[in-house]
Amino acid sequence: MKKTIVKQSFIIMLIMIILGALMVPVRAVASNSGDNGKMVWIMDRDIGAFDIKGYANDVLKSTTFRDRGYNVELKVGDQQITDFYNMEPNEEKFGNISSGEYTDIGLKIKPSFVNNGNYIKIEYIVRNTTEENKTVSIATHSDCKIGGEDRAPLQYDNGTIIMSDGTSQFNIVTANAYGVVDTSTVWLGSYTSRYANMFENSTASVSGMDSGLAFSWKDRVIPANSSKTFSVLFGVGLANKAPILTVSSATEKIRRGIEGEVYNIVGTVTDYENSEGAKVYYSLDKGDPVECYTFTGAPGAFNINVSLNLTELSIGNHKMEFFVQDTDGAISQSVTKDLQIEEVKKNFEKDGVKFISEGGINTSNTFSVDTITKSEEDIKNIQNGLDNGKEVISIYDIYFKDEDNKVVDLGEGTYKIMIKLTEEFKNYENYKIGYLNSETGKIEEWFNTTIEGEYIVFTATHLAEYVVTGTPIKDETPKTGIEFNNGAMLAIGIISILSLGIIIREK
Protein backbone atom coordinates (compact mmCIF):
# COMPACT_ATOMS: atom_id res chain seq x y z
CA MET A 1 0.00 0.00 0.00
CA LYS A 2 2.84 2.40 0.93
CA LYS A 3 4.64 1.55 -2.29
CA THR A 4 1.49 2.41 -4.21
CA ILE A 5 1.14 5.78 -2.42
CA VAL A 6 4.82 6.63 -3.01
CA LYS A 7 4.49 5.70 -6.68
CA GLN A 8 1.38 7.85 -7.09
CA SER A 9 3.05 10.79 -5.30
CA PHE A 10 6.07 10.54 -7.64
CA ILE A 11 3.82 10.58 -10.71
CA ILE A 12 1.90 13.62 -9.40
CA MET A 13 5.15 15.50 -8.68
CA LEU A 14 6.48 14.66 -12.15
CA ILE A 15 3.31 15.96 -13.77
CA MET A 16 3.52 19.19 -11.74
CA ILE A 17 7.16 19.71 -12.75
CA ILE A 18 6.28 19.27 -16.43
CA LEU A 19 3.33 21.63 -16.18
CA GLY A 20 5.46 24.17 -14.35
CA ALA A 21 8.06 24.03 -17.05
CA LEU A 22 5.45 24.55 -19.74
CA MET A 23 4.14 27.62 -17.91
CA VAL A 24 7.55 29.32 -17.79
CA PRO A 25 7.63 32.16 -20.38
CA VAL A 26 9.90 31.36 -23.33
CA ARG A 27 12.24 34.18 -24.49
CA ALA A 28 12.13 34.74 -28.22
CA VAL A 29 15.62 34.09 -29.65
CA ALA A 30 16.69 35.53 -33.01
CA SER A 31 17.70 32.97 -35.58
CA ASN A 32 21.41 33.37 -36.26
CA SER A 33 21.65 30.90 -39.13
CA GLY A 34 19.74 29.75 -42.17
CA ASP A 35 19.80 26.44 -44.03
CA ASN A 36 17.53 25.80 -47.03
CA GLY A 37 19.10 22.48 -48.08
CA LYS A 38 21.19 24.21 -50.76
CA MET A 39 22.96 27.03 -48.94
CA VAL A 40 23.79 27.91 -45.32
CA TRP A 41 24.57 31.23 -43.65
CA ILE A 42 25.79 31.63 -40.06
CA MET A 43 26.13 34.73 -37.85
CA ASP A 44 26.61 35.59 -34.14
CA ARG A 45 30.23 34.48 -34.27
CA ASP A 46 33.34 35.28 -32.22
CA ILE A 47 35.45 35.25 -35.39
CA GLY A 48 34.20 36.93 -38.54
CA ALA A 49 30.97 38.80 -39.19
CA PHE A 50 29.33 35.90 -41.05
CA ASP A 51 30.13 32.56 -42.68
CA ILE A 52 28.81 30.85 -45.81
CA LYS A 53 28.52 27.14 -46.62
CA GLY A 54 26.71 25.13 -49.26
CA TYR A 55 25.82 21.65 -50.45
CA ALA A 56 27.39 19.78 -53.35
CA ASN A 57 25.94 16.31 -53.93
CA ASP A 58 24.33 16.61 -50.48
CA VAL A 59 27.73 17.15 -48.85
CA LEU A 60 28.09 20.39 -46.86
CA LYS A 61 31.07 22.39 -48.09
CA SER A 62 32.83 25.13 -46.14
CA THR A 63 34.20 28.26 -47.81
CA THR A 64 36.50 29.56 -45.03
CA PHE A 65 39.40 27.96 -43.14
CA ARG A 66 38.20 26.29 -39.92
CA ASP A 67 34.86 28.02 -40.51
CA ARG A 68 36.31 31.27 -39.28
CA GLY A 69 34.05 33.20 -41.61
CA TYR A 70 34.32 36.49 -43.44
CA ASN A 71 35.79 39.54 -41.73
CA VAL A 72 34.10 42.88 -42.37
CA GLU A 73 36.04 46.11 -41.86
CA LEU A 74 35.00 49.68 -42.44
CA LYS A 75 36.79 53.01 -42.87
CA VAL A 76 35.33 56.46 -42.32
CA GLY A 77 37.66 58.72 -44.26
CA ASP A 78 41.11 57.33 -43.41
CA GLN A 79 40.14 56.01 -40.00
CA GLN A 80 39.96 52.23 -39.90
CA ILE A 81 37.30 50.42 -37.91
CA THR A 82 37.59 46.75 -37.01
CA ASP A 83 35.93 44.10 -34.88
CA PHE A 84 32.67 43.66 -36.79
CA TYR A 85 32.01 40.26 -35.27
CA ASN A 86 29.46 38.69 -32.93
CA MET A 87 26.72 40.26 -35.08
CA GLU A 88 23.17 39.09 -35.49
CA PRO A 89 21.12 39.33 -38.70
CA ASN A 90 19.73 42.84 -39.25
CA GLU A 91 21.32 44.04 -36.01
CA GLU A 92 23.00 47.41 -36.35
CA LYS A 93 26.43 47.65 -34.79
CA PHE A 94 28.82 50.56 -34.32
CA GLY A 95 32.32 49.07 -34.53
CA ASN A 96 35.30 49.75 -32.29
CA ILE A 97 38.12 51.94 -33.49
CA SER A 98 41.69 51.44 -32.30
CA SER A 99 41.16 53.81 -29.36
CA GLY A 100 38.28 51.66 -28.11
CA GLU A 101 35.62 54.26 -28.95
CA TYR A 102 32.60 53.84 -31.20
CA THR A 103 31.87 55.54 -34.49
CA ASP A 104 28.73 57.32 -35.70
CA ILE A 105 28.51 55.00 -38.70
CA GLY A 106 26.31 51.95 -38.15
CA LEU A 107 26.56 48.66 -40.03
CA LYS A 108 23.81 46.10 -40.45
CA ILE A 109 24.32 42.77 -42.28
CA LYS A 110 21.28 41.15 -43.85
CA PRO A 111 21.52 37.60 -45.31
CA SER A 112 18.78 36.17 -47.55
CA PHE A 113 18.26 33.27 -49.95
CA VAL A 114 17.79 34.35 -53.57
CA ASN A 115 17.65 32.89 -57.09
CA ASN A 116 15.51 29.91 -56.11
CA GLY A 117 17.63 29.38 -53.02
CA ASN A 118 20.81 28.69 -54.96
CA TYR A 119 22.53 31.84 -53.70
CA ILE A 120 22.80 33.83 -50.51
CA LYS A 121 22.63 37.57 -50.85
CA ILE A 122 24.62 39.49 -48.25
CA GLU A 123 23.53 43.09 -47.88
CA TYR A 124 25.65 45.60 -46.01
CA ILE A 125 23.48 48.47 -44.81
CA VAL A 126 25.63 51.42 -43.81
CA ARG A 127 23.96 54.28 -41.90
CA ASN A 128 25.33 57.75 -41.29
CA THR A 129 23.87 59.10 -38.04
CA THR A 130 25.64 62.47 -38.24
CA GLU A 131 24.53 65.83 -39.63
CA GLU A 132 27.18 65.85 -42.37
CA ASN A 133 28.10 63.68 -45.33
CA LYS A 134 30.61 60.91 -44.64
CA THR A 135 32.95 59.10 -47.04
CA VAL A 136 32.98 55.41 -46.21
CA SER A 137 34.88 52.35 -47.46
CA ILE A 138 33.81 48.83 -46.52
CA ALA A 139 35.78 45.61 -47.11
CA THR A 140 35.19 41.89 -46.64
CA HIS A 141 38.05 39.34 -46.54
CA SER A 142 38.64 35.70 -45.64
CA ASP A 143 41.11 32.82 -45.52
CA CYS A 144 39.17 30.88 -48.13
CA LYS A 145 38.79 27.24 -49.06
CA ILE A 146 36.31 24.92 -50.77
CA GLY A 147 35.37 21.89 -48.71
CA GLY A 148 38.64 20.50 -47.31
CA GLU A 149 40.87 22.19 -49.89
CA ASP A 150 42.36 25.60 -49.05
CA ARG A 151 44.92 25.51 -51.87
CA ALA A 152 42.43 25.08 -54.69
CA PRO A 153 42.78 27.44 -57.67
CA LEU A 154 41.24 30.86 -57.08
CA GLN A 155 40.26 33.06 -60.04
CA TYR A 156 38.21 36.09 -61.02
CA ASP A 157 35.99 35.94 -64.11
CA ASN A 158 33.83 38.86 -65.29
CA GLY A 159 32.73 40.00 -61.86
CA THR A 160 32.77 36.61 -60.07
CA ILE A 161 35.36 35.13 -57.67
CA ILE A 162 35.55 31.37 -58.21
CA MET A 163 37.31 28.71 -56.13
CA SER A 164 37.01 25.12 -57.37
CA ASP A 165 38.51 21.78 -56.37
CA GLY A 166 37.39 20.25 -59.67
CA THR A 167 34.11 18.74 -58.46
CA SER A 168 32.68 21.50 -56.30
CA GLN A 169 33.15 25.26 -56.17
CA PHE A 170 32.05 28.44 -54.52
CA ASN A 171 31.26 31.71 -56.30
CA ILE A 172 31.19 35.23 -54.95
CA VAL A 173 29.42 37.47 -57.46
CA THR A 174 30.82 40.96 -56.97
CA ALA A 175 29.67 42.73 -60.16
CA ASN A 176 27.61 42.56 -63.36
CA ALA A 177 24.70 40.61 -61.88
CA TYR A 178 21.15 41.18 -60.73
CA GLY A 179 20.99 41.94 -57.03
CA VAL A 180 24.63 43.03 -56.82
CA VAL A 181 26.06 46.50 -56.18
CA ASP A 182 29.32 46.41 -58.15
CA THR A 183 32.37 46.47 -55.90
CA SER A 184 35.28 48.87 -56.37
CA THR A 185 38.03 46.30 -55.82
CA VAL A 186 38.66 42.55 -55.82
CA TRP A 187 41.87 41.09 -54.44
CA LEU A 188 43.22 37.50 -54.66
CA GLY A 189 46.46 36.33 -53.03
CA SER A 190 48.05 34.73 -49.98
CA TYR A 191 45.77 34.54 -46.98
CA THR A 192 48.35 36.33 -44.79
CA SER A 193 48.43 39.34 -47.14
CA ARG A 194 44.72 40.03 -47.24
CA TYR A 195 44.73 42.39 -44.24
CA ALA A 196 47.12 44.78 -45.94
CA ASN A 197 45.36 44.50 -49.32
CA MET A 198 41.65 44.39 -48.47
CA PHE A 199 41.05 47.71 -50.29
CA GLU A 200 43.39 46.92 -53.21
CA ASN A 201 42.80 45.48 -56.66
CA SER A 202 44.54 42.30 -57.86
CA THR A 203 42.54 39.77 -59.88
CA ALA A 204 45.28 37.52 -61.28
CA SER A 205 44.50 33.83 -60.71
CA VAL A 206 46.06 32.15 -57.67
CA SER A 207 46.97 28.47 -57.34
CA GLY A 208 49.30 26.24 -55.31
CA MET A 209 49.15 28.47 -52.22
CA ASP A 210 47.09 28.88 -49.09
CA SER A 211 44.92 31.63 -50.53
CA GLY A 212 42.80 34.48 -49.32
CA LEU A 213 40.42 36.94 -50.94
CA ALA A 214 38.98 40.37 -50.38
CA PHE A 215 36.52 42.73 -52.02
CA SER A 216 35.50 46.28 -51.17
CA TRP A 217 33.44 49.34 -51.96
CA LYS A 218 35.71 52.37 -51.70
CA ASP A 219 35.03 56.03 -51.01
CA ARG A 220 31.25 55.87 -51.09
CA VAL A 221 29.55 59.03 -49.83
CA ILE A 222 26.77 58.43 -47.31
CA PRO A 223 24.61 61.58 -47.00
CA ALA A 224 23.82 62.99 -43.57
CA ASN A 225 21.21 60.98 -41.65
CA SER A 226 20.94 58.50 -44.55
CA SER A 227 21.76 54.91 -45.42
CA LYS A 228 23.22 53.09 -48.40
CA THR A 229 23.08 49.38 -49.16
CA PHE A 230 25.84 47.33 -50.80
CA SER A 231 25.45 43.68 -51.77
CA VAL A 232 27.11 40.57 -53.23
CA LEU A 233 25.97 36.99 -53.91
CA PHE A 234 27.50 33.76 -52.56
CA GLY A 235 26.90 30.39 -54.20
CA VAL A 236 28.19 26.88 -53.46
CA GLY A 237 27.61 23.74 -55.53
CA LEU A 238 29.02 21.42 -58.13
CA ALA A 239 31.70 22.82 -60.42
CA ASN A 240 29.80 24.64 -63.13
CA LYS A 241 30.36 27.41 -65.65
CA ALA A 242 27.78 30.17 -65.69
CA PRO A 243 25.54 30.56 -68.77
CA ILE A 244 26.08 33.53 -71.04
CA LEU A 245 23.22 35.84 -72.01
CA THR A 246 23.38 37.94 -75.18
CA VAL A 247 20.61 40.41 -76.04
CA SER A 248 20.41 41.39 -79.70
CA SER A 249 17.36 43.66 -79.46
CA ALA A 250 14.90 44.96 -76.88
CA THR A 251 11.96 47.35 -76.86
CA GLU A 252 13.13 50.89 -76.20
CA LYS A 253 9.76 52.61 -75.82
CA ILE A 254 6.28 51.54 -74.69
CA ARG A 255 3.24 53.76 -75.14
CA ARG A 256 0.77 53.82 -72.28
CA GLY A 257 -2.68 54.25 -73.73
CA ILE A 258 -2.30 51.71 -76.55
CA GLU A 259 -3.89 48.34 -75.89
CA GLY A 260 -1.72 45.30 -76.44
CA GLU A 261 1.61 47.07 -75.96
CA VAL A 262 4.25 44.52 -74.83
CA TYR A 263 7.96 44.50 -74.10
CA ASN A 264 9.93 42.37 -76.55
CA ILE A 265 13.41 40.97 -76.06
CA VAL A 266 15.38 38.85 -78.53
CA GLY A 267 18.64 37.09 -77.73
CA THR A 268 20.55 33.88 -77.14
CA VAL A 269 21.77 31.86 -74.18
CA THR A 270 24.86 29.68 -74.33
CA ASP A 271 25.79 27.23 -71.59
CA TYR A 272 28.99 25.19 -71.37
CA GLU A 273 27.15 22.20 -69.89
CA ASN A 274 24.11 22.66 -72.19
CA SER A 275 21.89 21.89 -69.24
CA GLU A 276 18.20 21.68 -70.16
CA GLY A 277 15.55 23.90 -68.61
CA ALA A 278 17.53 27.13 -68.16
CA LYS A 279 15.30 30.05 -67.19
CA VAL A 280 15.33 33.69 -68.27
CA TYR A 281 14.37 36.31 -65.67
CA TYR A 282 13.76 40.04 -65.79
CA SER A 283 13.67 42.70 -63.12
CA LEU A 284 12.04 46.10 -63.59
CA ASP A 285 13.77 48.95 -61.76
CA LYS A 286 15.58 46.57 -59.39
CA GLY A 287 12.33 44.92 -58.33
CA ASP A 288 11.87 41.22 -57.63
CA PRO A 289 12.95 38.97 -60.53
CA VAL A 290 10.18 37.53 -62.68
CA GLU A 291 10.60 34.34 -64.70
CA CYS A 292 9.67 35.05 -68.33
CA TYR A 293 10.99 32.09 -70.33
CA THR A 294 12.05 28.46 -69.81
CA PHE A 295 13.99 26.45 -72.38
CA THR A 296 12.44 23.01 -72.90
CA GLY A 297 15.80 21.65 -74.06
CA ALA A 298 19.31 23.01 -74.20
CA PRO A 299 19.42 26.83 -74.21
CA GLY A 300 19.70 28.75 -77.46
CA ALA A 301 17.86 31.55 -79.22
CA PHE A 302 14.74 33.13 -77.73
CA ASN A 303 12.15 35.76 -78.61
CA ILE A 304 10.11 36.84 -75.59
CA ASN A 305 7.09 39.14 -75.20
CA VAL A 306 6.65 40.43 -71.67
CA SER A 307 3.37 42.02 -70.56
CA LEU A 308 3.98 44.89 -68.14
CA ASN A 309 1.41 46.59 -65.93
CA LEU A 310 1.75 50.04 -67.46
CA THR A 311 -0.72 51.65 -65.07
CA GLU A 312 1.82 51.14 -62.27
CA LEU A 313 4.72 52.68 -64.20
CA SER A 314 5.52 56.35 -64.11
CA ILE A 315 6.11 58.29 -67.30
CA GLY A 316 9.83 58.50 -68.11
CA ASN A 317 12.91 56.28 -67.99
CA HIS A 318 13.03 52.81 -66.47
CA LYS A 319 15.52 49.93 -66.37
CA MET A 320 14.87 46.36 -67.50
CA GLU A 321 17.51 43.92 -66.21
CA PHE A 322 17.77 40.35 -67.56
CA PHE A 323 19.71 37.30 -66.42
CA VAL A 324 19.69 33.52 -66.92
CA GLN A 325 19.92 30.73 -64.36
CA ASP A 326 20.70 27.18 -65.42
CA THR A 327 19.33 24.06 -63.70
CA ASP A 328 22.57 23.68 -61.71
CA GLY A 329 21.93 27.10 -60.17
CA ALA A 330 24.61 29.11 -61.96
CA ILE A 331 23.57 32.61 -63.02
CA SER A 332 24.72 34.68 -65.95
CA GLN A 333 25.90 38.23 -65.93
CA SER A 334 22.93 40.54 -66.15
CA VAL A 335 22.07 42.67 -69.17
CA THR A 336 20.37 46.02 -68.54
CA LYS A 337 18.30 47.91 -71.11
CA ASP A 338 16.72 51.36 -70.94
CA LEU A 339 12.95 51.55 -71.30
CA GLN A 340 11.00 54.75 -71.96
CA ILE A 341 7.34 54.89 -70.91
CA GLU A 342 5.31 57.62 -72.60
CA GLU A 343 1.65 58.58 -72.27
CA VAL A 344 -0.14 58.65 -75.60
CA LYS A 345 -3.63 59.08 -76.98
CA LYS A 346 -5.14 58.43 -80.38
CA ASN A 347 -7.70 61.18 -80.90
CA PHE A 348 -7.16 64.92 -81.09
CA GLU A 349 -9.47 67.76 -82.21
CA LYS A 350 -9.10 71.48 -82.80
CA ASP A 351 -10.90 74.16 -84.84
CA GLY A 352 -13.10 71.72 -86.72
CA VAL A 353 -10.26 69.30 -87.54
CA LYS A 354 -10.05 65.82 -86.05
CA PHE A 355 -6.83 63.81 -86.01
CA ILE A 356 -6.68 60.06 -85.33
CA SER A 357 -3.47 58.01 -84.98
CA GLU A 358 -3.71 54.29 -84.29
CA GLY A 359 -0.15 54.39 -83.00
CA GLY A 360 -0.92 57.18 -80.57
CA ILE A 361 0.80 60.52 -80.03
CA ASN A 362 2.66 61.56 -76.88
CA THR A 363 0.30 63.59 -74.71
CA SER A 364 3.04 66.10 -73.99
CA ASN A 365 2.63 67.28 -77.60
CA THR A 366 -0.01 69.85 -78.57
CA PHE A 367 -2.24 69.41 -81.63
CA SER A 368 -2.25 72.56 -83.77
CA VAL A 369 -4.29 73.67 -86.79
CA ASP A 370 -3.70 76.90 -88.69
CA THR A 371 -5.88 78.20 -91.54
CA ILE A 372 -3.44 79.52 -94.14
CA THR A 373 -4.10 82.72 -96.08
CA LYS A 374 -2.23 82.85 -99.39
CA SER A 375 -1.67 85.75 -101.76
CA GLU A 376 -3.70 85.99 -104.97
CA GLU A 377 -0.62 85.01 -106.94
CA ASP A 378 -0.04 81.92 -104.77
CA ILE A 379 -3.67 80.91 -105.12
CA LYS A 380 -3.43 81.38 -108.89
CA ASN A 381 -0.36 79.12 -109.03
CA ILE A 382 -2.24 76.46 -107.08
CA GLN A 383 -5.33 76.87 -109.27
CA ASN A 384 -3.21 76.30 -112.40
CA GLY A 385 -2.49 72.78 -111.19
CA LEU A 386 -6.13 71.89 -110.57
CA ASP A 387 -8.57 70.05 -112.81
CA ASN A 388 -10.88 72.20 -114.91
CA GLY A 389 -13.59 73.71 -112.80
CA LYS A 390 -11.87 73.06 -109.45
CA GLU A 391 -11.28 75.87 -106.98
CA VAL A 392 -9.28 76.25 -103.78
CA ILE A 393 -11.69 76.26 -100.84
CA SER A 394 -9.31 76.40 -97.90
CA ILE A 395 -5.69 75.60 -96.86
CA TYR A 396 -4.78 74.04 -93.49
CA ASP A 397 -1.44 73.58 -91.76
CA ILE A 398 -1.79 70.58 -89.43
CA TYR A 399 1.04 69.77 -86.98
CA PHE A 400 2.07 69.00 -83.39
CA LYS A 401 4.23 71.12 -81.08
CA ASP A 402 6.33 69.89 -78.17
CA GLU A 403 6.66 71.43 -74.72
CA ASP A 404 9.26 73.87 -76.09
CA ASN A 405 6.79 75.04 -78.75
CA LYS A 406 8.83 73.39 -81.49
CA VAL A 407 7.20 71.48 -84.35
CA VAL A 408 7.40 67.72 -83.79
CA ASP A 409 8.42 65.45 -86.65
CA LEU A 410 6.05 62.50 -86.30
CA GLY A 411 7.71 60.67 -89.17
CA GLU A 412 5.91 58.31 -91.48
CA GLY A 413 2.67 56.86 -90.18
CA THR A 414 -1.00 56.36 -90.90
CA TYR A 415 -3.06 59.35 -89.85
CA LYS A 416 -6.79 59.81 -90.35
CA ILE A 417 -7.73 63.48 -90.76
CA MET A 418 -11.31 64.78 -90.69
CA ILE A 419 -12.17 68.37 -91.73
CA LYS A 420 -15.60 69.71 -90.83
CA LEU A 421 -17.88 70.92 -93.65
CA THR A 422 -18.53 74.58 -92.94
CA GLU A 423 -21.09 76.75 -94.79
CA GLU A 424 -18.38 77.73 -97.24
CA PHE A 425 -17.79 74.07 -98.14
CA LYS A 426 -21.48 73.52 -98.87
CA ASN A 427 -21.21 75.64 -102.02
CA TYR A 428 -18.90 73.00 -103.51
CA GLU A 429 -18.94 69.35 -104.45
CA ASN A 430 -16.45 66.68 -105.64
CA TYR A 431 -13.95 67.54 -102.93
CA LYS A 432 -10.28 66.68 -103.35
CA ILE A 433 -7.47 67.21 -100.85
CA GLY A 434 -3.82 67.58 -101.77
CA TYR A 435 -0.47 67.90 -100.02
CA LEU A 436 0.96 71.37 -100.65
CA ASN A 437 4.73 71.67 -100.75
CA SER A 438 5.24 74.94 -98.90
CA GLU A 439 8.58 75.55 -100.62
CA THR A 440 7.46 75.07 -104.24
CA GLY A 441 3.85 76.16 -103.75
CA LYS A 442 2.73 73.12 -105.75
CA ILE A 443 0.43 70.27 -104.86
CA GLU A 444 2.57 67.13 -104.94
CA GLU A 445 0.18 64.42 -103.74
CA TRP A 446 -3.58 63.90 -103.89
CA PHE A 447 -5.62 61.89 -101.39
CA ASN A 448 -8.84 59.99 -101.81
CA THR A 449 -11.62 61.53 -99.75
CA THR A 450 -14.91 60.33 -98.32
CA ILE A 451 -17.73 62.05 -96.48
CA GLU A 452 -18.52 60.88 -92.94
CA GLY A 453 -21.44 62.86 -91.57
CA GLU A 454 -20.32 66.49 -91.51
CA TYR A 455 -16.65 65.77 -92.23
CA ILE A 456 -14.41 65.33 -95.28
CA VAL A 457 -12.11 62.42 -94.45
CA PHE A 458 -8.75 61.41 -95.86
CA THR A 459 -5.75 59.34 -94.75
CA ALA A 460 -2.23 60.82 -94.81
CA THR A 461 1.20 59.39 -94.10
CA HIS A 462 2.68 62.62 -92.73
CA LEU A 463 1.58 66.02 -91.50
CA ALA A 464 1.96 69.19 -93.59
CA GLU A 465 -0.08 71.86 -95.37
CA TYR A 466 -3.19 70.49 -97.06
CA VAL A 467 -5.32 72.17 -99.75
CA VAL A 468 -9.05 71.44 -99.88
CA THR A 469 -10.50 71.90 -103.39
CA GLY A 470 -13.93 71.45 -104.88
CA THR A 471 -16.17 72.17 -107.85
CA PRO A 472 -18.60 75.10 -107.36
CA ILE A 473 -22.23 74.00 -107.39
CA LYS A 474 -24.14 75.66 -110.29
CA ASP A 475 -27.56 77.21 -109.64
CA GLU A 476 -29.79 75.23 -112.01
CA THR A 477 -33.10 76.67 -110.72
CA PRO A 478 -35.50 77.27 -113.75
CA LYS A 479 -35.93 80.99 -114.64
CA THR A 480 -39.55 82.34 -114.96
CA GLY A 481 -41.00 85.78 -116.08
CA ILE A 482 -38.87 88.63 -117.34
CA GLU A 483 -35.30 88.72 -116.25
CA PHE A 484 -34.13 92.25 -115.59
CA ASN A 485 -30.56 93.26 -115.40
CA ASN A 486 -29.11 96.60 -114.32
CA GLY A 487 -28.92 98.00 -117.86
CA ALA A 488 -32.56 97.23 -118.58
CA MET A 489 -33.67 98.81 -115.36
CA LEU A 490 -31.71 102.00 -116.19
CA ALA A 491 -33.28 102.23 -119.67
CA ILE A 492 -36.78 101.80 -118.25
CA GLY A 493 -36.08 104.54 -115.73
CA ILE A 494 -34.94 107.01 -118.43
CA ILE A 495 -37.96 106.26 -120.65
CA SER A 496 -40.30 106.78 -117.73
CA ILE A 497 -38.82 110.21 -116.98
CA LEU A 498 -39.03 111.32 -120.62
CA SER A 499 -42.62 110.17 -120.89
CA LEU A 500 -43.55 112.08 -117.76
CA GLY A 501 -41.99 115.27 -119.23
CA ILE A 502 -43.99 114.96 -122.43
CA ILE A 503 -47.23 114.58 -120.54
CA ILE A 504 -46.52 117.66 -118.44
CA ARG A 505 -45.82 119.81 -121.55
CA GLU A 506 -49.08 118.76 -123.25
CA LYS A 507 -50.96 119.97 -120.22
Coordinates of C-alpha atoms in Angstrom, one line a residue, residues 383 386-387 389-394 428 468-472:
Q383 CA -5.3 76.9 -109.3
L386 CA -6.1 71.9 -110.6
D387 CA -8.6 70.1 -112.8
G389 CA -13.6 73.7 -112.8
K390 CA -11.9 73.1 -109.4
E391 CA -11.3 75.9 -107.0
V392 CA -9.3 76.3 -103.8
I393 CA -11.7 76.3 -100.8
S394 CA -9.3 76.4 -97.9
Y428 CA -18.9 73.0 -103.5
V468 CA -9.0 71.4 -99.9
T469 CA -10.5 71.9 -103.4
G470 CA -13.9 71.5 -104.9
T471 CA -16.2 72.2 -107.9
P472 CA -18.6 75.1 -107.4

